[in-house]
Amino acid sequence: MSDKPQQPGLDSLSKSFEPAAIEARWGPLWEERGYGRAGYRGTGQPQAGQPSFAIQLPPPNVTGTLHMGHAFNQTIMDSLTRYHRMRGFNTVWVPGTDHAGIATQIVVERQLQEQGQSRHDLGRPNFVAKVWEWKEKSGNTITTQMRRMGDSVDWSREYFTMDEKLSPVVTDTFVRLYEQGLIYRGKRLVNWDPELKTAVSDLEVESEEEDGFLWHIRYPLVDPDGKLGAGFDSLTVATTRPETMLGDVAVMVHPEDERYRHLIGKKVKLPLCDRDIPVIADAYVDREFGTGVVKVTPAHDANDYAVGQRHGLPIIGVLTLDAKINDNAPAAYRGLDRFEARKRVVADLQAQGLLAETRKHKLMVPRCARTGQIVEPMLTDQWFVAMTKVSDKDPTGKSIAQKAIDAVQSGAVSFVPENWVNTYNQWMNNIQDWCISRQLWWGHQIPAWYDQDGKVYVGRSEAEAQAQAPGKTLTRDPDVLDTWYSSALVPFSTLGWPARTEDYALYLPSTVLVTGYDIIFFWVARMIMMTTHFTGQVPFRHVYIHGLVRDSHGKKMSKSEGNVLDPVDLIDGIALPPLLEKRTTGLRKPETAPVVRKNTEKEFPDGIPAFGADALRFTFASLASLGRNINFDAKRCEGYRNFCNKLWNATRFVLMNCEGHDLAEADASLTQADRWIVSILQRAEAEVAKGFAEYRLDNVAASLYQLIWDEFCDWYLEIAKVQIQTAGKFEEAKAGRAQQRGTRRTLIRVLEAILRLAHPVIPFITEELWQKVAPLAGKAGDSVSLAPYPAANEQAIDPEAEAVIARLKAVVDACRNLRGEMNVSPGTRLPAYVLGDGAFMRQAAPMLQALAKLSEVKVFEDEDSWAAATQAAPVAVVGAARLCLYMEIDIPAERARIGKEVARLQGELAKAQGKLANEAFVAKAPPAVIEQERKRIEQFAATLEQLQGQLLRLQ
């Protein structure tokens, strides 16, 4: 792409806003010129004395594609980054991708399956090489899509969590933790995927309600107690997983349950097994649920495992790693798949008369999000990081978890919104040791080796481990580390740690982490733990927690719901796929057929229009409230594309009226309207700065929209037209030229500031327009992204001018409302008859005629003459003035209209008077609120008096 600078002015600006062409031009050019480089204003070098702003991209999976959550999250991050870069901060946004152990291994294994192979056919080294090959060819899809969003990251710093820079840090931290006694290997219950044959994290488990059964099973008492009544010789237990009863080691009741207290310590016979198991008491039992008797299977249930640890019970696992019944179960069930075993167990219980009842039951079923397999709690050998243990080598005397708790309690890390601190603390205060091993081939292989006796040696390399075991043959642990382990290190591993680099000094802690609430536990807390432990610093100062993107009805986006939206589709536009019945013709393979977007087809029957990246970003910004859910409606994109189009057309108007004219400050005079828009600009700049400081992008978007659409386009441009046209009629030519120059100068300078103000949120269109506008406004620079960000100047706030324009807008609005009530078309010009506020009305008459489409503005000095002239015309009250648009009217209809308004005002007056008559309200309300109610009463009373006078004239 050419580096040739953009030409300023109208001739080089296309007549219509075409986002695709603008994005195709500016995206590559920004990257080519390195405007996103770390440091001061994209120079790649920090500037001494400037504050730092750093942000880490939550590394998306290398297998991933850009989804709505990514696009929303990145809009916030990029807006913050561009804002601080323009403010002169030493700025860096660090990008990277996660190796995504499970997800990536599944992708490549499935490709091998299509070729009739498995990873075992290749062997570990060749399989890992195959994964690297896939990563190089197909692993950059999401970063390509990020560029489509306009993300101004420092691409020169892009990392991959298994690259040569980060991998040694992963190994080094593991060794350090092991040497500190904080990493150990032991048996624990973990989430186990029997298809992948690996432990999976809680985040990779999705529990959904499914239809199932609740089987009630009789456990015969070994020593039946006659006190229980005739025929009562067993305890009945309800379970949704009868196959696991083969591993039961006890049944339990609540210690205070009178029904069973006398049975505590006795035994029952485990059905289908030749074993007696005890009856124990534990407060975990809910006496009100079912029979109040619960089976205890520590090897296959997390809660039972905890019970077993409390009571010193044995642990009997009955499932193999591929979820088949093992040799710990009776011979009749060995080798059966878990679900086949379930059927067999139920049938045998029925045959022996031990199945008391079978009920339909809805239950939450945990499935691995990657494979869809039902996850089993499995007791396996795993590596763990001790969370609450204090290392005798740690000078702080605190555990890893305690350091992270202290970081938040001290305020070193703050959450926005603040209420998420409670969620964080609740998890941290009940934290369990972290299982960091996975039974995969793709990932950071654990740096541990075993000798023939099973003794473990941990080192940064095989040579280092071998030095600890001279003369012994070592075998490396085949497991890899949990993906979350390496991603927990990125706050410092990406900045050169353990070396104390310039980046480390400048950008740790980073300024803010922007993320969804769903990974507070899995990533946010672990980054705080690892960073405070290894560096003594917090990883970031603020954690901005945003909601999760759902569809317009608040439903989770999913293929099954048909409500998935692709951000790139919204940017580029797309013809919707044919209807479902037309997709079974064999023209497409079913597995590659696009998702039927039910909701989108209703909103856009002809397909999704090309909204462009700016409209999508502005939509996301407008939705960035502090709620838990973000309900995304694609129709809003359409509205914000219109907003971008409005800005484009406004720029064309300004260039048309300013280009080729003298815009020098000398001899330029500003009208009240010119001073008003400058004043409004200062207030908007202050509101935008406040929004960014509070991480309220929704408020930033609202302020920008109001300034650009409502104030600048709808009001000031229309006023400016009149000022430029009427200035040429001044008797004093010099004064007319001075006013024209002042208005044109205000137009171009305010527009230029608006483009800089809006750039962080809508970067593409503002860059394109700024290149045309900036030279005329006397601004130099290669890019708006490097230009100084507008800062509010309180000295330029002009309350007097604001009051004048507020009066003007009120009169124009009143005229427009009257026109609407009278059903008069906008093209029909009517005279306005005015009584009161004469000086202002005469001065504003030319502007009122233009803006309100009036044929004239006639000001009356006394009420009698005004009443005689207006007769029964509709009247509006604006401050001290009454005005009407004169034309022959339907007197009964006008009396009805005024009567309706009188009734409304009487209701409002009574409501306000009632408040002030309420002693409790007056006692509790702030003085300002009480004063406000008094003023409302005065205004209502004055308006009522005027309207009642009009009714009298219509008698």
mmCIF file of N, CA, C and O in Angstrom, residues 152-179:
data_model
loop_
_atom_site.group_PDB
_atom_site.id
_atom_site.type_symbol
_atom_site.label_atom_id
_atom_site.label_comp_id
_atom_site.label_asym_id
_atom_site.label_seq_id
_atom_site.Cartn_x
_atom_site.Cartn_y
_atom_site.Cartn_z
ATOM 1 N N SER A 152 -5.530 -1.868 17.770
ATOM 2 C CA SER A 152 -4.223 -1.213 17.634
ATOM 3 C C SER A 152 -3.221 -1.799 18.616
ATOM 4 O O SER A 152 -2.619 -1.098 19.430
ATOM 5 N N VAL A 153 -3.039 -3.118 18.546
ATOM 6 C CA VAL A 153 -2.075 -3.789 19.410
ATOM 7 C C VAL A 153 -0.669 -3.588 18.835
ATOM 8 O O VAL A 153 -0.494 -3.202 17.682
ATOM 9 N N ASP A 154 0.331 -3.881 19.649
ATOM 10 C CA ASP A 154 1.710 -3.862 19.179
ATOM 11 C C ASP A 154 2.011 -5.246 18.616
ATOM 12 O O ASP A 154 2.398 -6.162 19.341
ATOM 13 N N TRP A 155 1.813 -5.403 17.311
ATOM 14 C CA TRP A 155 1.948 -6.721 16.698
ATOM 15 C C TRP A 155 3.385 -7.228 16.766
ATOM 16 O O TRP A 155 3.619 -8.442 16.665
ATOM 17 N N SER A 156 4.340 -6.330 16.939
ATOM 18 C CA SER A 156 5.725 -6.784 17.044
ATOM 19 C C SER A 156 5.953 -7.570 18.332
ATOM 20 O O SER A 156 6.961 -8.274 18.463
ATOM 21 N N ARG A 157 5.038 -7.468 19.282
ATOM 22 C CA ARG A 157 5.163 -8.164 20.562
ATOM 23 C C ARG A 157 4.264 -9.387 20.651
ATOM 24 O O ARG A 157 4.115 -9.973 21.724
ATOM 25 N N GLU A 158 3.667 -9.763 19.540
ATOM 26 C CA GLU A 158 2.743 -10.889 19.578
ATOM 27 C C GLU A 158 3.449 -12.151 20.057
ATOM 28 O O GLU A 158 4.528 -12.502 19.586
ATOM 29 N N TYR A 159 2.833 -12.834 21.006
ATOM 30 C CA TYR A 159 3.413 -14.054 21.550
ATOM 31 C C TYR A 159 2.476 -15.228 21.346
ATOM 32 O O TYR A 159 1.288 -15.073 21.037
ATOM 33 N N PHE A 160 3.047 -16.405 21.522
ATOM 34 C CA PHE A 160 2.298 -17.651 21.548
ATOM 35 C C PHE A 160 2.753 -18.351 22.817
ATOM 36 O O PHE A 160 3.950 -18.377 23.116
ATOM 37 N N THR A 161 1.820 -18.876 23.596
ATOM 38 C CA THR A 161 2.192 -19.351 24.936
ATOM 39 C C THR A 161 3.175 -20.514 24.928
ATOM 40 O O THR A 161 3.702 -20.878 25.985
ATOM 41 N N MET A 162 3.458 -21.085 23.746
ATOM 42 C CA MET A 162 4.476 -22.137 23.678
ATOM 43 C C MET A 162 5.684 -21.696 22.858
ATOM 44 O O MET A 162 6.470 -22.538 22.407
ATOM 45 N N ASP A 163 5.847 -20.399 22.663
ATOM 46 C CA ASP A 163 6.986 -19.965 21.857
ATOM 47 C C ASP A 163 8.272 -20.002 22.683
ATOM 48 O O ASP A 163 8.272 -20.266 23.895
ATOM 49 N N GLU A 164 9.381 -19.724 22.005
ATOM 50 C CA GLU A 164 10.698 -19.865 22.635
ATOM 51 C C GLU A 164 10.931 -18.847 23.742
ATOM 52 O O GLU A 164 11.798 -19.042 24.599
ATOM 53 N N LYS A 165 10.192 -17.756 23.725
ATOM 54 C CA LYS A 165 10.360 -16.726 24.748
ATOM 55 C C LYS A 165 9.633 -17.094 26.039
ATOM 56 O O LYS A 165 10.158 -16.898 27.141
ATOM 57 N N LEU A 166 8.423 -17.640 25.916
ATOM 58 C CA LEU A 166 7.592 -17.881 27.101
ATOM 59 C C LEU A 166 7.794 -19.267 27.704
ATOM 60 O O LEU A 166 7.644 -19.446 28.930
ATOM 61 N N SER A 167 8.124 -20.262 26.884
ATOM 62 C CA SER A 167 8.236 -21.627 27.401
ATOM 63 C C SER A 167 9.269 -21.763 28.521
ATOM 64 O O SER A 167 9.000 -22.449 29.526
ATOM 65 N N PRO A 168 10.458 -21.133 28.400
ATOM 66 C CA PRO A 168 11.409 -21.248 29.516
ATOM 67 C C PRO A 168 10.888 -20.668 30.823
ATOM 68 O O PRO A 168 11.232 -21.159 31.902
ATOM 69 N N VAL A 169 10.035 -19.637 30.735
ATOM 70 C CA VAL A 169 9.453 -19.057 31.945
ATOM 71 C C VAL A 169 8.508 -20.058 32.599
ATOM 72 O O VAL A 169 8.471 -20.193 33.828
ATOM 73 N N VAL A 170 7.748 -20.777 31.785
ATOM 74 C CA VAL A 170 6.836 -21.792 32.310
ATOM 75 C C VAL A 170 7.624 -22.855 33.082
ATOM 76 O O VAL A 170 7.284 -23.211 34.217
ATOM 77 N N THR A 171 8.684 -23.321 32.461
ATOM 78 C CA THR A 171 9.508 -24.338 33.117
ATOM 79 C C THR A 171 10.144 -23.807 34.388
ATOM 80 O O THR A 171 10.147 -24.463 35.440
ATOM 81 N N ASP A 172 10.678 -22.591 34.309
ATOM 82 C CA ASP A 172 11.372 -22.006 35.446
ATOM 83 C C ASP A 172 10.449 -21.839 36.643
ATOM 84 O O ASP A 172 10.814 -22.160 37.785
ATOM 85 N N THR A 173 9.234 -21.362 36.421
ATOM 86 C CA THR A 173 8.304 -21.167 37.538
ATOM 87 C C THR A 173 7.908 -22.505 38.152
ATOM 88 O O THR A 173 7.743 -22.621 39.371
ATOM 89 N N PHE A 174 7.753 -23.549 37.312
ATOM 90 C CA PHE A 174 7.418 -24.868 37.840
ATOM 91 C C PHE A 174 8.521 -25.356 38.778
ATOM 92 O O PHE A 174 8.254 -25.829 39.894
ATOM 93 N N VAL A 175 9.760 -25.216 38.315
ATOM 94 C CA VAL A 175 10.886 -25.688 39.121
ATOM 95 C C VAL A 175 10.970 -24.910 40.422
ATOM 96 O O VAL A 175 11.184 -25.481 41.502
ATOM 97 N N ARG A 176 10.787 -23.611 40.345
ATOM 98 C CA ARG A 176 10.864 -22.788 41.561
ATOM 99 C C ARG A 176 9.788 -23.205 42.562
ATOM 100 O O ARG A 176 10.052 -23.329 43.761
ATOM 101 N N LEU A 177 8.570 -23.404 42.085
ATOM 102 C CA LEU A 177 7.488 -23.806 42.986
ATOM 103 C C LEU A 177 7.767 -25.176 43.585
ATOM 104 O O LEU A 177 7.492 -25.422 44.767
ATOM 105 N N TYR A 178 8.326 -26.075 42.784
ATOM 106 C CA TYR A 178 8.650 -27.400 43.300
ATOM 107 C C TYR A 178 9.728 -27.303 44.377
ATOM 108 O O TYR A 178 9.630 -27.936 45.440
ATOM 109 N N GLU A 179 10.733 -26.487 44.123
ATOM 110 C CA GLU A 179 11.820 -26.327 45.082
ATOM 111 C C GLU A 179 11.338 -25.662 46.376
ATOM 112 O O GLU A 179 11.907 -25.874 47.447
#
